[in-house]
Amino acid sequence: MSGKSGGKTVFCRIVFCSAAFLCMLGIFIFSAQSSDVSWEVSGSFIELIAPFFYPDFGELDICSRSFIVDSLQSVVRTCAHGFSYFMLGFLSVLCLNAFNMCITKSLAISVVICILYAFTDELHQYFVPGRSMQTIDILVDSCGAVLGSALACVSLLILRRKNKKNG
């Protein structure tokens, strides 16, 4: 291994492992929020994006806006679960790949890590006021992780094929 490519490898390991760790930390922090705080955070996000779907959202009375926000809470929270674990799966594959692990092994290990983390995350929520451990969340998290891991693997395969053609 030359010094130049060795430095690049170490840099990639640090970046991808740090990114995966920060993603896990973000998931942990959101899971540590009480149900009231979590509801408020997702509600604020819904209010931010609602005008894109309901152009007159800002002109509606408070009751109508609250109804829309409340009716979208479940969808937004489910999407947040899936997206968080999609990112974790994607980053986990990149992290494992930085250690020269084969792609299929990276995929399998990433999915296992993410599913275990999803389970421990739900267990963690069980002890947070107003939150609960929900099997459906583990399922959504797992699906997001599988999709993110798979996309990372496909991306790596495409990059490798492109690099073989060019080099």
C-alpha positions as CSV (number, residue, x, y, z in Angstrom):
1,M,0.0,0.0,0.0
2,S,1.5,3.3,-1.0
3,G,1.6,6.2,1.4
4,K,-0.8,8.2,-0.8
5,S,-3.5,5.5,-1.0
6,G,-2.9,4.5,2.6
7,G,-3.7,8.1,3.7
8,K,-6.8,8.1,1.6
9,T,-7.9,4.8,3.1
10,V,-7.4,6.1,6.7
11,F,-9.3,9.3,5.8
12,C,-12.2,7.3,4.3
13,R,-12.3,5.1,7.4
14,I,-12.4,8.1,9.7
15,V,-15.1,10.0,7.6
16,F,-17.4,7.0,7.0
17,C,-17.1,5.6,10.5
18,S,-17.7,9.1,12.1
19,A,-20.7,9.7,9.8
20,A,-22.2,6.3,10.8
21,F,-21.6,7.0,14.5
22,L,-23.1,10.5,14.2
23,C,-26.2,9.0,12.5
24,M,-26.5,6.6,15.4
25,L,-26.1,9.4,17.9
26,G,-28.8,11.5,16.1
27,I,-31.2,8.5,16.3
28,F,-30.4,8.1,20.0
29,I,-30.9,11.8,20.7
30,F,-34.3,11.8,18.9
31,S,-35.3,8.7,20.8
32,A,-34.4,10.2,24.1
33,Q,-37.0,13.0,23.6
34,S,-40.2,12.7,25.7
35,S,-43.4,12.1,23.7
36,D,-44.4,15.7,24.1
37,V,-41.1,17.0,22.7
38,S,-41.0,14.5,19.9
39,W,-44.6,15.3,18.9
40,E,-43.7,19.0,18.9
41,V,-40.5,18.5,16.8
42,S,-42.4,16.5,14.1
43,G,-45.2,19.0,14.3
44,S,-42.8,21.9,13.6
45,F,-41.4,20.0,10.7
46,I,-44.9,19.4,9.3
47,E,-45.7,23.1,9.6
48,L,-42.5,23.8,7.7
49,I,-43.3,21.5,4.8
50,A,-47.1,21.8,4.8
51,P,-47.2,24.9,2.5
52,F,-45.6,22.8,-0.3
53,F,-48.6,20.4,-0.2
54,Y,-51.3,22.9,1.0
55,P,-50.5,26.3,-0.7
56,D,-53.0,28.1,1.5
57,F,-51.8,26.4,4.8
58,G,-50.6,29.7,6.3
59,E,-54.0,31.4,5.7
60,L,-56.0,28.6,7.4
61,D,-57.3,29.1,10.9
62,I,-55.4,27.6,13.8
63,C,-57.9,24.7,14.2
64,S,-57.6,23.7,10.5
65,R,-53.8,23.9,10.7
66,S,-53.7,21.8,13.8
67,F,-55.9,19.2,12.2
68,I,-53.6,18.9,9.2
69,V,-50.5,18.7,11.4
70,D,-52.1,16.1,13.7
71,S,-53.3,14.0,10.8
72,L,-49.8,13.9,9.2
73,Q,-47.9,13.1,12.4
74,S,-48.0,9.3,12.0
75,V,-46.8,9.5,8.3
76,V,-44.0,11.9,9.0
77,R,-42.8,10.0,12.1
78,T,-42.8,6.7,10.2
79,C,-40.9,8.3,7.3
80,A,-38.4,9.8,9.7
81,H,-37.8,6.3,11.2
82,G,-37.3,4.8,7.7
83,F,-35.1,7.6,6.5
84,S,-32.9,7.6,9.6
85,Y,-32.2,3.9,9.2
86,F,-31.8,4.2,5.4
87,M,-29.0,6.7,6.1
88,L,-27.5,4.4,8.8
89,G,-27.6,1.4,6.5
90,F,-26.0,3.4,3.7
91,L,-23.3,4.9,5.9
92,S,-22.6,1.5,7.6
93,V,-21.9,-0.2,4.2
94,L,-19.5,2.7,3.3
95,C,-17.8,2.3,6.7
96,L,-17.4,-1.4,6.4
97,N,-16.3,-1.1,2.8
98,A,-13.5,1.4,3.9
99,F,-12.0,-1.6,5.7
100,N,-11.8,-3.5,2.4
101,M,-14.7,-5.9,3.3
102,C,-16.4,-7.5,0.3
103,I,-19.7,-5.9,-0.7
104,T,-21.9,-8.9,0.1
105,K,-20.3,-9.2,3.6
106,S,-20.7,-5.4,4.1
107,L,-24.4,-5.6,3.2
108,A,-25.0,-8.5,5.6
109,I,-23.1,-7.0,8.5
110,S,-24.6,-3.6,7.9
111,V,-28.2,-5.0,8.0
112,V,-27.5,-6.9,11.1
113,I,-25.9,-3.9,12.9
114,C,-28.9,-1.7,11.9
115,I,-31.5,-4.2,13.0
116,L,-29.8,-4.7,16.3
117,Y,-29.5,-0.9,16.7
118,A,-33.2,-0.6,15.8
119,F,-34.1,-3.1,18.5
120,T,-31.9,-1.4,21.2
121,D,-33.3,2.0,20.1
122,E,-36.9,0.8,20.7
123,L,-35.8,-0.7,24.0
124,H,-34.3,2.7,24.9
125,Q,-37.6,4.4,24.0
126,Y,-39.5,2.1,26.4
127,F,-37.8,3.9,29.3
128,V,-38.4,7.4,27.9
129,P,-41.5,9.2,29.4
130,G,-44.5,8.9,27.2
131,R,-42.7,6.7,24.6
132,S,-43.1,3.0,24.0
133,M,-41.4,0.1,22.3
134,Q,-43.2,-0.7,19.0
135,T,-42.5,-3.6,16.8
136,I,-43.7,-1.7,13.7
137,D,-41.0,0.8,14.2
138,I,-38.4,-2.0,14.3
139,L,-39.9,-3.3,11.0
140,V,-39.8,0.2,9.4
141,D,-36.3,0.8,10.6
142,S,-35.2,-2.6,9.3
143,C,-36.7,-1.9,5.9
144,G,-35.0,1.5,5.7
145,A,-31.7,-0.1,6.7
146,V,-32.0,-2.8,4.0
147,L,-32.8,-0.3,1.3
148,G,-30.0,2.1,2.4
149,S,-27.5,-0.8,2.6
150,A,-28.5,-2.1,-0.8
151,L,-28.3,1.3,-2.4
152,A,-24.8,1.8,-1.0
153,C,-23.8,-1.6,-2.4
154,V,-25.2,-0.9,-5.8
155,S,-23.4,2.5,-5.8
156,L,-20.1,0.8,-4.9
157,L,-20.5,-1.8,-7.6
158,I,-21.2,0.9,-10.2
159,L,-18.2,3.0,-9.0
160,R,-16.0,-0.1,-9.2
161,R,-17.2,-1.0,-12.7
162,K,-16.6,2.6,-13.8
163,N,-13.1,2.7,-12.3
164,K,-12.2,-0.6,-14.0
165,K,-13.3,0.9,-17.4
166,N,-11.3,4.1,-16.8
167,G,-8.2,2.7,-15.2
